[in-house]
């Protein structure tokens, strides 16, 4: 079952105009899939889908994932889907604190409705973008899938509740994604991750701002590695689609201070740091236990942090050169 090669497979990507979603669409098209993309441009950008918008195998729908019956409608239009890759979400934890109801509606309620509809329609694979924010408790060591609980934000909670429901249903999978870096889409916003903020500061020749003492650690995983894992989980790279919950990170911890040093080295800028007060609720350490993912034969991340940062820096510089 579902050993059908990627060629001709019909895939729905939600959040298609987002940083990860747009890269996923590109990769799926390159693998020979036909791709329908959905996005309401809540945080996604039209520019992100421009590079492949003219591909005759790509169909874009400006729609809200909260609309009921969306999958059935799109299936009737395009034919039955082999896989749904659900990336659409309100992605900022700080924003979710101010807007818990909207966050819940998009990140949990719409996810569960889409998941149920996909199952009812017999879609072979359902892949959900979970998050390391589902672990909220301070952990001394790497986070194992069964340790998730007490997320610190409505964002983390909405992801945890979705992941749990998917796991319990026995249909589809959730990849708990750790700190993804290497996306250079759009302009950096106030909620962008620390890597993008450092790279952007380097580009402008400004000092790096660090909240707290810089000793907090994160598990930084390169976006191309994440896209490969998502493809694998959906069966688009040839294997069986996955079912269950799986961490996706490198398993390695890097402190924010170390990260600043690497960005400075890669960009050839002087390492100058401005310290800001620690952000309340920020986890001290976050790192994935990758045992379960390894056993499941998920492709492990291959990109060294220095290499991924260099690639992202070069892309940002090129983009800056084009716009400037
Ligand atoms: N970037 C990370 O470090 C990271 C880490 C863990 C999990 N994730 C998850 O990965 C997924 C992709 O994140 P991203 O970093 O590409 O963020 P992003 O903001 O670039 O992408 C999210 C996309 O979803 C779209 N969207 C939001 N609400 C929608 C709605 N109601 N209907 C249709 N589209 C809607 C947005 O417009 C955007 O294009 C998200 O589910 C996020 O929670 C990301």
mmCIF file of C-alpha atoms and ligand atoms in Angstrom:
data_model
loop_
_atom_site.group_PDB
_atom_site.id
_atom_site.type_symbol
_atom_site.label_atom_id
_atom_site.label_comp_id
_atom_site.label_asym_id
_atom_site.label_seq_id
_atom_site.Cartn_x
_atom_site.Cartn_y
_atom_site.Cartn_z
ATOM 1 C CA UNK A 1 0.000 0.000 0.000
ATOM 2 C CA UNK A 2 1.095 3.549 -0.777
ATOM 3 C CA UNK A 3 4.351 2.480 -2.427
ATOM 4 C CA UNK A 4 3.357 4.659 -5.352
ATOM 5 C CA UNK A 5 6.400 6.706 -6.400
ATOM 6 C CA UNK A 6 6.221 10.470 -5.929
ATOM 7 C CA UNK A 7 5.691 10.986 -9.634
ATOM 8 C CA UNK A 8 2.097 12.054 -10.127
ATOM 9 C CA UNK A 9 1.222 11.899 -6.455
ATOM 10 C CA UNK A 10 -1.332 14.506 -5.470
ATOM 11 C CA UNK A 11 -0.419 16.430 -2.329
ATOM 12 C CA UNK A 12 -2.073 19.223 -0.366
ATOM 13 C CA UNK A 13 0.198 21.631 1.518
ATOM 14 C CA UNK A 14 -1.423 24.056 3.958
ATOM 15 C CA UNK A 15 0.577 27.128 4.916
ATOM 16 C CA UNK A 16 2.040 26.943 1.404
ATOM 17 C CA UNK A 17 3.105 30.607 1.386
ATOM 18 C CA UNK A 18 4.990 30.251 4.670
ATOM 19 C CA UNK A 19 8.722 29.780 5.138
ATOM 20 C CA UNK A 20 8.601 26.004 5.511
ATOM 21 C CA UNK A 21 5.466 25.426 3.415
ATOM 22 C CA UNK A 22 6.869 27.181 0.345
ATOM 23 C CA UNK A 23 10.089 25.149 0.505
ATOM 24 C CA UNK A 24 8.049 22.019 0.934
ATOM 25 C CA UNK A 25 6.015 22.841 -2.190
ATOM 26 C CA UNK A 26 9.243 23.358 -4.175
ATOM 27 C CA UNK A 27 10.651 20.038 -2.974
ATOM 28 C CA UNK A 28 7.414 18.160 -3.714
ATOM 29 C CA UNK A 29 7.244 19.644 -7.228
ATOM 30 C CA UNK A 30 10.891 18.677 -7.772
ATOM 31 C CA UNK A 31 9.994 15.136 -6.665
ATOM 32 C CA UNK A 32 7.337 14.977 -9.381
ATOM 33 C CA UNK A 33 4.225 15.557 -7.251
ATOM 34 C CA UNK A 34 1.201 17.616 -8.164
ATOM 35 C CA UNK A 35 0.737 20.153 -5.402
ATOM 36 C CA UNK A 36 -2.277 22.117 -4.212
ATOM 37 C CA UNK A 37 -1.288 24.887 -1.801
ATOM 38 C CA UNK A 38 -3.565 26.670 0.670
ATOM 39 C CA UNK A 39 -2.726 29.845 2.565
ATOM 40 C CA UNK A 40 -4.622 32.885 3.832
ATOM 41 C CA UNK A 41 -1.463 35.075 4.044
ATOM 42 C CA UNK A 42 -1.822 35.517 7.779
ATOM 43 C CA UNK A 43 1.967 35.477 7.998
ATOM 44 C CA UNK A 44 2.906 33.981 4.628
ATOM 45 C CA UNK A 45 3.998 36.048 1.644
ATOM 46 C CA UNK A 46 3.020 35.978 -2.009
ATOM 47 C CA UNK A 47 6.694 36.302 -2.885
ATOM 48 C CA UNK A 48 7.372 32.907 -1.301
ATOM 49 C CA UNK A 49 5.277 31.052 -3.881
ATOM 50 C CA UNK A 50 6.366 33.177 -6.858
ATOM 51 C CA UNK A 51 9.304 30.919 -7.844
ATOM 52 C CA UNK A 52 6.949 28.003 -8.632
ATOM 53 C CA UNK A 53 3.566 29.724 -9.047
ATOM 54 C CA UNK A 54 3.807 29.229 -12.835
ATOM 55 C CA UNK A 55 4.441 25.470 -12.589
ATOM 56 C CA UNK A 56 1.479 23.730 -14.285
ATOM 57 C CA UNK A 57 1.494 21.122 -11.493
ATOM 58 C CA UNK A 58 1.002 23.765 -8.783
ATOM 59 C CA UNK A 59 -2.437 25.095 -7.829
ATOM 60 C CA UNK A 60 -2.816 27.808 -5.248
ATOM 61 C CA UNK A 61 -5.933 28.550 -3.198
ATOM 62 C CA UNK A 62 -6.157 31.628 -1.006
ATOM 63 C CA UNK A 63 -8.291 30.035 1.689
ATOM 64 C CA UNK A 64 -8.539 29.755 5.465
ATOM 65 C CA UNK A 65 -7.916 26.288 6.930
ATOM 66 C CA UNK A 66 -10.727 26.965 9.400
ATOM 67 C CA UNK A 67 -13.298 26.712 6.581
ATOM 68 C CA UNK A 68 -15.193 23.484 7.066
ATOM 69 C CA UNK A 69 -15.299 21.053 4.165
ATOM 70 C CA UNK A 70 -12.210 22.602 2.554
ATOM 71 C CA UNK A 71 -10.437 19.299 1.927
ATOM 72 C CA UNK A 72 -13.514 17.652 0.427
ATOM 73 C CA UNK A 73 -14.009 20.650 -1.856
ATOM 74 C CA UNK A 74 -10.390 20.630 -3.024
ATOM 75 C CA UNK A 75 -10.461 16.844 -3.481
ATOM 76 C CA UNK A 76 -13.498 17.194 -5.719
ATOM 77 C CA UNK A 77 -11.661 19.847 -7.725
ATOM 78 C CA UNK A 78 -8.257 18.160 -8.053
ATOM 79 C CA UNK A 79 -9.029 14.487 -7.433
ATOM 80 C CA UNK A 80 -8.262 12.526 -4.261
ATOM 81 C CA UNK A 81 -5.087 13.501 -2.406
ATOM 82 C CA UNK A 82 -2.382 10.976 -1.531
ATOM 83 C CA UNK A 83 -1.049 13.159 1.277
ATOM 84 C CA UNK A 84 -1.859 16.252 3.321
ATOM 85 C CA UNK A 85 1.080 18.168 4.812
ATOM 86 C CA UNK A 86 -0.422 20.552 7.338
ATOM 87 C CA UNK A 87 1.943 23.464 8.003
ATOM 88 C CA UNK A 88 -0.590 26.309 8.388
ATOM 89 C CA UNK A 89 -0.548 27.795 11.876
ATOM 90 C CA UNK A 90 -0.331 30.905 13.947
ATOM 91 C CA UNK A 91 3.363 30.477 14.700
ATOM 92 C CA UNK A 92 4.291 33.081 17.275
ATOM 93 C CA UNK A 93 4.197 32.010 20.918
ATOM 94 C CA UNK A 94 4.213 35.637 22.238
ATOM 95 C CA UNK A 95 1.348 36.574 19.874
ATOM 96 C CA UNK A 96 -0.602 33.508 20.996
ATOM 97 C CA UNK A 97 -0.502 34.757 24.605
ATOM 98 C CA UNK A 98 -2.445 37.863 23.498
ATOM 99 C CA UNK A 99 -4.744 35.885 21.178
ATOM 100 C CA UNK A 100 -5.395 32.469 22.730
ATOM 101 C CA UNK A 101 -8.814 31.896 21.165
ATOM 102 C CA UNK A 102 -7.771 32.588 17.595
ATOM 103 C CA UNK A 103 -4.638 30.493 18.129
ATOM 104 C CA UNK A 104 -6.735 27.586 19.348
ATOM 105 C CA UNK A 105 -9.175 27.893 16.436
ATOM 106 C CA UNK A 106 -6.431 27.762 13.786
ATOM 107 C CA UNK A 107 -3.825 25.557 15.433
ATOM 108 C CA UNK A 108 -5.994 22.976 17.175
ATOM 109 C CA UNK A 109 -9.628 23.048 16.022
ATOM 110 C CA UNK A 110 -8.838 23.437 12.307
ATOM 111 C CA UNK A 111 -6.056 20.844 12.538
ATOM 112 C CA UNK A 112 -8.315 18.245 14.100
ATOM 113 C CA UNK A 113 -11.116 18.946 11.603
ATOM 114 C CA UNK A 114 -8.702 18.640 8.679
ATOM 115 C CA UNK A 115 -7.193 15.464 10.132
ATOM 116 C CA UNK A 116 -10.632 13.904 10.578
ATOM 117 C CA UNK A 117 -11.697 14.906 7.073
ATOM 118 C CA UNK A 118 -8.479 13.451 5.613
ATOM 119 C CA UNK A 119 -9.125 10.171 7.377
ATOM 120 C CA UNK A 120 -12.742 10.090 6.244
ATOM 121 C CA UNK A 121 -11.699 10.743 2.653
ATOM 122 C CA UNK A 122 -9.042 8.011 2.778
ATOM 123 C CA UNK A 123 -6.014 10.279 2.259
ATOM 124 C CA UNK A 124 -2.982 7.955 2.565
ATOM 125 C CA UNK A 125 -0.789 10.264 4.644
ATOM 126 C CA UNK A 126 -1.366 13.124 7.060
ATOM 127 C CA UNK A 127 1.695 14.992 8.333
ATOM 128 C CA UNK A 128 1.388 17.683 10.975
ATOM 129 C CA UNK A 129 4.016 20.250 11.968
ATOM 130 C CA UNK A 130 4.262 19.868 15.730
ATOM 131 C CA UNK A 131 6.664 21.892 17.819
ATOM 132 C CA UNK A 132 9.291 21.673 20.532
ATOM 133 C CA UNK A 133 7.076 24.215 22.333
ATOM 134 C CA UNK A 134 4.907 21.219 23.301
ATOM 135 C CA UNK A 135 7.529 20.341 25.913
ATOM 136 C CA UNK A 136 7.188 23.181 28.380
ATOM 137 C CA UNK A 137 8.623 21.694 31.460
ATOM 138 C CA UNK A 138 12.241 22.500 32.179
ATOM 139 C CA UNK A 139 14.114 19.339 31.211
ATOM 140 C CA UNK A 140 17.676 18.600 32.196
ATOM 141 C CA UNK A 141 18.383 16.302 29.290
ATOM 142 C CA UNK A 142 17.047 15.723 25.794
ATOM 143 C CA UNK A 143 13.266 15.789 25.367
ATOM 144 C CA UNK A 144 11.723 12.389 24.646
ATOM 145 C CA UNK A 145 8.359 12.212 22.885
ATOM 146 C CA UNK A 146 6.529 10.935 25.980
ATOM 147 C CA UNK A 147 7.772 13.840 28.137
ATOM 148 C CA UNK A 148 5.644 16.578 26.561
ATOM 149 C CA UNK A 149 3.387 18.491 28.929
ATOM 150 C CA UNK A 150 2.626 21.883 30.443
ATOM 151 C CA UNK A 151 3.507 24.038 27.442
ATOM 152 C CA UNK A 152 4.222 27.653 28.368
ATOM 153 C CA UNK A 153 2.015 29.338 25.742
ATOM 154 C CA UNK A 154 -1.320 28.867 23.979
ATOM 155 C CA UNK A 155 0.793 28.158 20.880
ATOM 156 C CA UNK A 156 2.544 25.239 22.599
ATOM 157 C CA UNK A 157 -0.736 23.988 24.054
ATOM 158 C CA UNK A 158 -2.532 24.082 20.691
ATOM 159 C CA UNK A 159 0.288 22.070 19.127
ATOM 160 C CA UNK A 160 0.367 19.563 21.989
ATOM 161 C CA UNK A 161 -3.383 18.929 21.883
ATOM 162 C CA UNK A 162 -3.257 18.392 18.114
ATOM 163 C CA UNK A 163 -0.272 16.078 18.314
ATOM 164 C CA UNK A 164 -1.870 14.005 21.067
ATOM 165 C CA UNK A 165 -5.115 13.625 19.147
ATOM 166 C CA UNK A 166 -3.246 12.563 16.002
ATOM 167 C CA UNK A 167 -1.192 10.050 17.980
ATOM 168 C CA UNK A 168 -4.245 8.601 19.711
ATOM 169 C CA UNK A 169 -6.155 8.280 16.442
ATOM 170 C CA UNK A 170 -3.507 5.965 14.958
ATOM 171 C CA UNK A 171 -3.799 7.860 11.677
ATOM 172 C CA UNK A 172 -1.102 10.243 10.451
ATOM 173 C CA UNK A 173 1.934 11.633 12.172
ATOM 174 C CA UNK A 174 3.240 14.730 13.890
ATOM 175 C CA UNK A 175 6.865 15.786 13.596
ATOM 176 C CA UNK A 176 7.821 17.818 16.651
ATOM 177 C CA UNK A 177 10.081 20.342 14.979
ATOM 178 C CA UNK A 178 12.791 21.997 17.058
ATOM 179 C CA UNK A 179 14.397 25.380 16.191
ATOM 180 C CA UNK A 180 14.388 25.560 12.423
ATOM 181 C CA UNK A 181 16.898 27.934 10.878
ATOM 182 C CA UNK A 182 17.985 28.807 7.368
ATOM 183 C CA UNK A 183 14.728 30.311 6.136
ATOM 184 C CA UNK A 184 15.368 33.628 4.449
ATOM 185 C CA UNK A 185 11.888 34.256 3.121
ATOM 186 C CA UNK A 186 10.354 37.664 3.758
ATOM 187 C CA UNK A 187 11.666 40.343 6.047
ATOM 188 C CA UNK A 188 12.481 39.471 9.642
ATOM 189 C CA UNK A 189 9.651 40.301 12.023
ATOM 190 C CA UNK A 190 9.552 40.917 15.772
ATOM 191 C CA UNK A 191 8.802 37.244 16.432
ATOM 192 C CA UNK A 192 11.516 35.797 14.229
ATOM 193 C CA UNK A 193 13.830 33.247 15.740
ATOM 194 C CA UNK A 194 17.230 34.118 17.130
ATOM 195 C CA UNK A 195 19.148 32.862 14.071
ATOM 196 C CA UNK A 196 17.309 35.140 11.671
ATOM 197 C CA UNK A 197 17.719 38.080 14.059
ATOM 198 C CA UNK A 198 21.476 37.503 14.326
ATOM 199 C CA UNK A 199 21.888 37.105 10.566
ATOM 200 C CA UNK A 200 19.901 40.248 9.952
ATOM 201 C CA UNK A 201 21.937 42.195 12.524
ATOM 202 C CA UNK A 202 25.122 40.965 10.798
ATOM 203 C CA UNK A 203 23.755 42.142 7.460
ATOM 204 C CA UNK A 204 23.117 45.631 8.838
ATOM 205 C CA UNK A 205 26.434 45.683 10.727
ATOM 206 C CA UNK A 206 24.592 45.984 14.040
ATOM 207 C CA UNK A 207 25.385 44.252 17.365
ATOM 208 C CA UNK A 208 23.566 41.047 18.290
ATOM 209 C CA UNK A 209 20.909 41.380 20.989
ATOM 210 C CA UNK A 210 20.786 38.501 23.457
ATOM 211 C CA UNK A 211 18.077 38.019 26.082
ATOM 212 C CA UNK A 212 19.566 36.826 29.359
ATOM 213 C CA UNK A 213 23.141 35.601 29.728
ATOM 214 C CA UNK A 214 23.309 33.752 26.391
ATOM 215 C CA UNK A 215 23.759 30.430 28.191
ATOM 216 C CA UNK A 216 20.312 29.178 27.156
ATOM 217 C CA UNK A 217 20.627 26.338 24.646
ATOM 218 C CA UNK A 218 18.560 25.306 21.651
ATOM 219 C CA UNK A 219 18.547 22.490 19.113
ATOM 220 C CA UNK A 220 18.989 24.244 15.754
ATOM 221 C CA UNK A 221 17.975 22.199 12.730
ATOM 222 C CA UNK A 222 18.456 23.296 9.125
ATOM 223 C CA UNK A 223 15.336 23.909 7.054
ATOM 224 C CA UNK A 224 16.375 21.649 4.147
ATOM 225 C CA UNK A 225 16.818 18.746 6.574
ATOM 226 C CA UNK A 226 13.332 19.420 7.957
ATOM 227 C CA UNK A 227 11.828 19.466 4.460
ATOM 228 C CA UNK A 228 13.484 16.120 3.677
ATOM 229 C CA UNK A 229 12.031 14.636 6.873
ATOM 230 C CA UNK A 230 8.541 15.955 6.084
ATOM 231 C CA UNK A 231 8.716 14.467 2.585
ATOM 232 C CA UNK A 232 9.800 11.151 4.027
ATOM 233 C CA UNK A 233 7.026 11.202 6.646
ATOM 234 C CA UNK A 234 4.436 11.735 3.906
ATOM 235 C CA UNK A 235 5.714 8.822 1.823
ATOM 236 C CA UNK A 236 6.688 11.208 -1.001
ATOM 237 C CA UNK A 237 10.226 9.866 -1.036
ATOM 238 C CA UNK A 238 9.064 6.331 -1.640
ATOM 239 C CA UNK A 239 8.522 4.627 1.748
ATOM 240 C CA UNK A 240 5.434 4.103 3.862
ATOM 241 C CA UNK A 241 3.855 7.209 5.399
ATOM 242 C CA UNK A 242 4.592 7.506 9.108
ATOM 243 C CA UNK A 243 2.165 7.238 11.949
ATOM 244 C CA UNK A 244 2.770 8.561 15.483
ATOM 245 C CA UNK A 245 4.778 11.387 17.046
ATOM 246 C CA UNK A 246 8.447 12.000 16.291
ATOM 247 C CA UNK A 247 10.938 14.610 17.387
ATOM 248 C CA UNK A 248 12.870 16.338 14.693
ATOM 249 C CA UNK A 249 16.043 18.146 15.670
ATOM 250 C CA UNK A 250 19.747 17.336 15.674
ATOM 251 C CA UNK A 251 19.912 16.182 19.289
ATOM 252 C CA UNK A 252 22.699 18.728 19.843
ATOM 253 C CA UNK A 253 22.514 21.752 22.129
ATOM 254 C CA UNK A 254 24.033 25.069 21.090
ATOM 255 C CA UNK A 255 24.003 28.076 23.381
ATOM 256 C CA UNK A 256 22.788 31.415 22.082
ATOM 257 C CA UNK A 257 26.221 32.891 22.903
ATOM 258 C CA UNK A 258 27.920 30.159 20.812
ATOM 259 C CA UNK A 259 25.472 30.813 18.005
ATOM 260 C CA UNK A 260 26.368 34.517 18.027
ATOM 261 C CA UNK A 261 30.039 33.551 17.703
ATOM 262 C CA UNK A 262 29.379 31.307 14.711
ATOM 263 C CA UNK A 263 27.223 33.926 12.952
ATOM 264 C CA UNK A 264 29.963 36.506 13.527
ATOM 265 C CA UNK A 265 32.586 34.120 12.066
ATOM 266 C CA UNK A 266 30.455 33.148 9.064
ATOM 267 C CA UNK A 267 29.568 36.756 8.254
ATOM 268 C CA UNK A 268 33.022 38.167 9.010
ATOM 269 C CA UNK A 269 31.501 40.671 11.456
ATOM 270 C CA UNK A 270 32.892 41.680 14.830
ATOM 271 C CA UNK A 271 31.192 39.867 17.709
ATOM 272 C CA UNK A 272 29.428 42.584 19.670
ATOM 273 C CA UNK A 273 26.579 41.672 22.006
ATOM 274 C CA UNK A 274 23.908 43.814 23.658
ATOM 275 C CA UNK A 275 22.329 42.056 26.623
ATOM 276 C CA UNK A 276 18.616 42.440 27.312
ATOM 277 C CA UNK A 277 16.713 41.112 30.326
ATOM 278 C CA UNK A 278 15.756 37.459 30.239
ATOM 279 C CA UNK A 279 12.316 36.872 28.698
ATOM 280 C CA UNK A 280 9.821 35.483 31.209
ATOM 281 C CA UNK A 281 8.773 31.935 30.360
ATOM 282 C CA UNK A 282 11.795 31.256 28.145
ATOM 283 C CA UNK A 283 13.067 27.710 28.542
ATOM 284 C CA UNK A 284 16.681 27.410 29.639
ATOM 285 C CA UNK A 285 17.443 24.300 27.580
ATOM 286 C CA UNK A 286 15.730 22.547 24.703
ATOM 287 C CA UNK A 287 17.113 19.592 22.774
ATOM 288 C CA UNK A 288 15.541 16.632 20.981
ATOM 289 C CA UNK A 289 15.984 13.008 21.880
ATOM 290 C CA UNK A 290 16.153 11.466 18.417
ATOM 291 C CA UNK A 291 16.068 7.760 19.373
ATOM 292 C CA UNK A 292 12.518 7.132 18.183
ATOM 293 C CA UNK A 293 12.990 9.068 14.928
ATOM 294 C CA UNK A 294 16.214 7.201 14.203
ATOM 295 C CA UNK A 295 14.557 3.800 14.708
ATOM 296 C CA UNK A 296 11.716 4.847 12.392
ATOM 297 C CA UNK A 297 14.290 5.553 9.681
ATOM 298 C CA UNK A 298 13.441 9.243 9.423
ATOM 299 C CA UNK A 299 16.371 10.791 7.534
ATOM 300 C CA UNK A 300 18.631 12.341 10.162
ATOM 301 C CA UNK A 301 19.706 15.985 9.777
ATOM 302 C CA UNK A 302 22.935 16.200 7.795
ATOM 303 C CA UNK A 303 23.750 19.901 7.811
ATOM 304 C CA UNK A 304 26.384 21.157 10.233
ATOM 305 C CA UNK A 305 25.367 24.399 11.946
ATOM 306 C CA UNK A 306 28.296 26.328 10.426
ATOM 307 C CA UNK A 307 27.419 25.118 6.922
ATOM 308 C CA UNK A 308 23.720 25.869 7.247
ATOM 309 C CA UNK A 309 24.425 29.320 8.662
ATOM 310 C CA UNK A 310 26.896 30.049 5.865
ATOM 311 C CA UNK A 311 24.331 29.020 3.236
ATOM 312 C CA UNK A 312 21.635 31.188 4.864
ATOM 313 C CA UNK A 313 24.050 34.126 5.154
ATOM 314 C CA UNK A 314 24.981 33.881 1.453
ATOM 315 C CA UNK A 315 21.316 33.768 0.433
ATOM 316 C CA UNK A 316 20.441 36.759 2.604
ATOM 317 C CA UNK A 317 23.355 38.753 1.223
ATOM 318 C CA UNK A 318 22.362 37.933 -2.323
ATOM 319 C CA UNK A 319 18.766 38.951 -1.605
ATOM 320 C CA UNK A 320 19.920 42.157 0.063
ATOM 321 C CA UNK A 321 22.099 42.941 -2.959
ATOM 322 C CA UNK A 322 19.127 42.457 -5.289
ATOM 323 C CA UNK A 323 16.806 44.672 -3.235
ATOM 324 C CA UNK A 324 19.430 47.286 -2.441
HETATM 325 N N1 LIG B 1 10.011 27.786 12.157
HETATM 326 C C1 LIG B 1 10.206 27.014 13.243
HETATM 327 O O1 LIG B 1 11.263 27.089 13.911
HETATM 328 C C2 LIG B 1 9.141 26.022 13.655
HETATM 329 C C3 LIG B 1 9.400 25.200 14.766
HETATM 330 C C4 LIG B 1 8.439 24.295 15.152
HETATM 331 C C5 LIG B 1 7.258 24.178 14.435
HETATM 332 N N2 LIG B 1 7.035 24.980 13.361
HETATM 333 C C6 LIG B 1 5.767 24.816 12.643
HETATM 334 O O2 LIG B 1 6.026 24.707 11.256
HETATM 335 C C7 LIG B 1 4.915 25.234 10.521
HETATM 336 C C8 LIG B 1 5.415 26.248 9.500
HETATM 337 O O3 LIG B 1 6.024 27.331 10.203
HETATM 338 P P1 LIG B 1 6.835 28.486 9.492
HETATM 339 O O4 LIG B 1 8.059 28.711 10.300
HETATM 340 O O5 LIG B 1 6.961 28.203 8.032
HETATM 341 O O6 LIG B 1 5.879 29.729 9.743
HETATM 342 P P2 LIG B 1 5.159 30.695 8.675
HETATM 343 O O7 LIG B 1 4.454 31.747 9.473
HETATM 344 O O8 LIG B 1 6.144 31.152 7.666
HETATM 345 O O9 LIG B 1 4.110 29.720 7.999
HETATM 346 C C9 LIG B 1 2.793 29.479 8.473
HETATM 347 C C10 LIG B 1 1.853 29.686 7.297
HETATM 348 O O10 LIG B 1 0.518 29.360 7.689
HETATM 349 C C11 LIG B 1 -0.353 30.330 7.097
HETATM 350 N N3 LIG B 1 -1.605 30.386 7.861
HETATM 351 C C12 LIG B 1 -1.787 30.812 9.136
HETATM 352 N N4 LIG B 1 -3.068 30.750 9.473
HETATM 353 C C13 LIG B 1 -3.735 30.232 8.396
HETATM 354 C C14 LIG B 1 -5.108 29.923 8.131
HETATM 355 N N5 LIG B 1 -6.065 30.118 9.061
HETATM 356 N N6 LIG B 1 -5.430 29.422 6.909
HETATM 357 C C15 LIG B 1 -4.479 29.237 5.953
HETATM 358 N N7 LIG B 1 -3.169 29.514 6.149
HETATM 359 C C16 LIG B 1 -2.802 30.012 7.361
HETATM 360 C C17 LIG B 1 0.433 31.621 7.175
HETATM 361 O O11 LIG B 1 -0.043 32.646 6.320
HETATM 362 C C18 LIG B 1 1.826 31.138 6.805
HETATM 363 O O12 LIG B 1 2.033 31.179 5.405
HETATM 364 C C19 LIG B 1 3.966 25.834 11.552
HETATM 365 O O13 LIG B 1 2.933 24.904 11.811
HETATM 366 C C20 LIG B 1 4.830 26.001 12.789
HETATM 367 O O14 LIG B 1 4.087 25.946 13.972
HETATM 368 C C21 LIG B 1 7.945 25.901 12.947
#
